[in-house]
mmCIF file of C-alpha atoms in Angstrom:
data_model
loop_
_atom_site.group_PDB
_atom_site.id
_atom_site.type_symbol
_atom_site.label_atom_id
_atom_site.label_comp_id
_atom_site.label_asym_id
_atom_site.label_seq_id
_atom_site.Cartn_x
_atom_site.Cartn_y
_atom_site.Cartn_z
ATOM 1 C CA MET A 1 -3.418 44.822 -54.353
ATOM 2 C CA VAL A 2 -1.645 41.825 -53.031
ATOM 3 C CA PRO A 3 0.115 40.120 -55.736
ATOM 4 C CA GLN A 4 -1.855 36.115 -55.909
ATOM 5 C CA ASP A 5 1.504 34.149 -54.771
ATOM 6 C CA ALA A 6 1.895 36.007 -51.196
ATOM 7 C CA ASP A 7 0.770 32.930 -49.463
ATOM 8 C CA ARG A 8 2.952 30.386 -51.505
ATOM 9 C CA SER A 9 4.987 28.320 -49.486
ATOM 10 C CA THR A 10 8.471 26.732 -51.051
ATOM 11 C CA SER A 11 7.379 23.493 -49.155
ATOM 12 C CA ALA A 12 6.627 21.416 -52.413
ATOM 13 C CA THR A 13 9.883 22.660 -54.380
ATOM 14 C CA ARG A 14 11.606 20.888 -51.077
ATOM 15 C CA GLN A 15 10.043 17.916 -50.873
ATOM 16 C CA TRP A 16 10.195 17.699 -54.778
ATOM 17 C CA ALA A 17 14.307 18.353 -54.140
ATOM 18 C CA LEU A 18 14.521 15.851 -51.526
ATOM 19 C CA GLU A 19 12.976 13.139 -54.170
ATOM 20 C CA ARG A 20 16.015 14.508 -56.672
ATOM 21 C CA LEU A 21 18.928 14.322 -54.112
ATOM 22 C CA ASP A 22 20.662 12.421 -56.914
ATOM 23 C CA GLU A 23 20.092 15.257 -59.560
ATOM 24 C CA PRO A 24 22.332 18.179 -60.212
ATOM 25 C CA LEU A 25 19.594 21.089 -59.345
ATOM 26 C CA THR A 26 20.176 24.754 -59.691
ATOM 27 C CA LEU A 27 18.735 27.553 -57.990
ATOM 28 C CA GLU A 28 16.901 28.468 -61.211
ATOM 29 C CA GLU A 29 15.526 25.037 -61.416
ATOM 30 C CA MET A 30 14.332 25.167 -58.161
ATOM 31 C CA ALA A 31 12.547 28.685 -58.381
ATOM 32 C CA ARG A 32 10.922 27.167 -61.787
ATOM 33 C CA HIS A 33 9.533 24.655 -60.016
ATOM 34 C CA ALA A 34 7.914 26.835 -57.439
ATOM 35 C CA HIS A 35 6.871 29.303 -60.138
ATOM 36 C CA MET A 36 8.696 31.955 -58.859
ATOM 37 C CA SER A 37 11.415 34.481 -59.704
ATOM 38 C CA VAL A 38 14.857 33.498 -58.324
ATOM 39 C CA ARG A 39 15.153 36.042 -56.131
ATOM 40 C CA THR A 40 11.111 35.694 -54.564
ATOM 41 C CA PHE A 41 12.049 32.207 -54.457
ATOM 42 C CA THR A 42 15.609 32.648 -52.327
ATOM 43 C CA ARG A 43 13.830 35.310 -50.159
ATOM 44 C CA ARG A 44 10.530 33.058 -49.071
ATOM 45 C CA PHE A 45 12.797 30.079 -48.947
ATOM 46 C CA ARG A 46 15.302 32.027 -46.337
ATOM 47 C CA GLN A 47 12.150 32.980 -44.489
ATOM 48 C CA GLU A 48 10.818 29.511 -44.143
ATOM 49 C CA THR A 49 13.911 27.597 -43.620
ATOM 50 C CA GLY A 50 16.446 29.981 -42.223
ATOM 51 C CA LEU A 51 18.540 28.810 -45.127
ATOM 52 C CA SER A 52 19.934 29.821 -48.516
ATOM 53 C CA PRO A 53 18.343 27.205 -50.816
ATOM 54 C CA LEU A 54 21.415 25.632 -51.761
ATOM 55 C CA LYS A 55 22.756 25.592 -48.419
ATOM 56 C CA TRP A 56 19.810 23.739 -47.207
ATOM 57 C CA LEU A 57 20.127 21.448 -50.226
ATOM 58 C CA ALA A 58 23.974 20.662 -49.315
ATOM 59 C CA GLN A 59 22.678 19.928 -46.095
ATOM 60 C CA ARG A 60 20.310 17.634 -46.775
ATOM 61 C CA ARG A 61 22.463 15.650 -49.132
ATOM 62 C CA LEU A 62 24.991 15.188 -46.488
ATOM 63 C CA ALA A 63 22.126 13.986 -44.185
ATOM 64 C CA HIS A 64 21.181 11.527 -46.803
ATOM 65 C CA ALA A 65 25.342 10.408 -47.446
ATOM 66 C CA ARG A 66 25.191 10.041 -43.257
ATOM 67 C CA HIS A 67 22.059 8.225 -43.613
ATOM 68 C CA LEU A 68 23.578 5.703 -46.050
ATOM 69 C CA LEU A 69 27.023 5.538 -44.441
ATOM 70 C CA GLU A 70 24.953 4.220 -41.061
ATOM 71 C CA SER A 71 22.485 1.769 -42.606
ATOM 72 C CA THR A 72 24.318 0.291 -45.885
ATOM 73 C CA THR A 73 27.932 -1.011 -47.049
ATOM 74 C CA LEU A 74 27.381 1.046 -50.046
ATOM 75 C CA PRO A 75 30.862 2.068 -51.390
ATOM 76 C CA VAL A 76 31.658 5.648 -50.867
ATOM 77 C CA ALA A 77 31.761 5.846 -54.544
ATOM 78 C CA ARG A 78 27.984 5.165 -54.925
ATOM 79 C CA ILE A 79 26.691 7.030 -52.120
ATOM 80 C CA ALA A 80 28.380 10.341 -53.169
ATOM 81 C CA LYS A 81 26.289 9.697 -56.468
ATOM 82 C CA ALA A 82 22.963 8.939 -54.557
ATOM 83 C CA CYS A 83 23.662 12.172 -52.762
ATOM 84 C CA GLY A 84 24.097 14.608 -55.802
ATOM 85 C CA PHE A 85 27.843 15.269 -55.081
ATOM 86 C CA GLY A 86 28.857 13.603 -58.082
ATOM 87 C CA ASP A 87 32.120 11.823 -57.167
ATOM 88 C CA PRO A 88 33.618 10.905 -53.639
ATOM 89 C CA VAL A 89 36.273 13.528 -53.470
ATOM 90 C CA ALA A 90 33.412 15.991 -53.365
ATOM 91 C CA LEU A 91 31.888 13.921 -50.806
ATOM 92 C CA ARG A 92 35.082 13.924 -48.680
ATOM 93 C CA ARG A 93 35.350 17.361 -48.998
ATOM 94 C CA GLN A 94 31.907 17.922 -47.753
ATOM 95 C CA PHE A 95 32.162 15.316 -44.846
ATOM 96 C CA HIS A 96 35.554 16.711 -43.828
ATOM 97 C CA THR A 97 34.259 20.221 -43.561
ATOM 98 C CA TYR A 98 30.941 19.584 -41.701
ATOM 99 C CA VAL A 99 31.296 16.420 -39.567
ATOM 100 C CA GLY A 100 35.295 16.797 -39.078
ATOM 101 C CA LEU A 101 35.641 12.621 -40.468
ATOM 102 C CA SER A 102 35.965 10.959 -43.580
ATOM 103 C CA PRO A 103 32.914 9.237 -44.958
ATOM 104 C CA ALA A 104 34.809 6.196 -44.098
ATOM 105 C CA ALA A 105 36.083 7.265 -40.617
ATOM 106 C CA TYR A 106 32.332 8.037 -39.967
ATOM 107 C CA ARG A 107 31.023 4.709 -41.317
ATOM 108 C CA ARG A 108 33.493 3.285 -38.948
ATOM 109 C CA THR A 109 31.811 5.125 -35.847
ATOM 110 C CA HIS A 110 28.220 5.645 -36.865
ATOM 111 C CA SER A 111 27.170 2.105 -38.807
ATOM 112 C CA ALA A 112 24.513 0.062 -37.651
ATOM 113 C CA PRO A 113 25.394 -3.207 -36.282
ATOM 114 C CA GLY A 114 24.184 -6.240 -38.753
ATOM 115 C CA VAL A 115 24.346 -3.605 -41.743
ATOM 116 C CA THR A 116 24.598 -5.833 -44.851
ATOM 117 C CA ALA A 117 25.613 -5.174 -48.223
ATOM 118 C CA GLY A 118 23.785 -3.370 -51.083
ATOM 119 C CA ARG A 119 20.848 -2.412 -48.447
#
């Protein structure tokens, strides 16, 4: 017999996670949301996205931080919290590792003209 959930996708859980980037999310929570075991969820997630769930989540958080740096003048500490990094140090570390710049340097280089405070 074919398992009932053989055609299940992780797309709903990916959307759910995107709506909670500011919250601490674990692999176990993501798997529970998808109604799968951690092992099955991880395997399916990797098949669908090419990434592990936590790597994908980190990339989405970083992309959101980049967007906020480009489009707002929110302080780096607020952006870090809004993107689930917790504190500015963690955001700076991720930025330096994956972008090669600090968040402030990225903002100076990539911010949109006419960005207003708190947008």
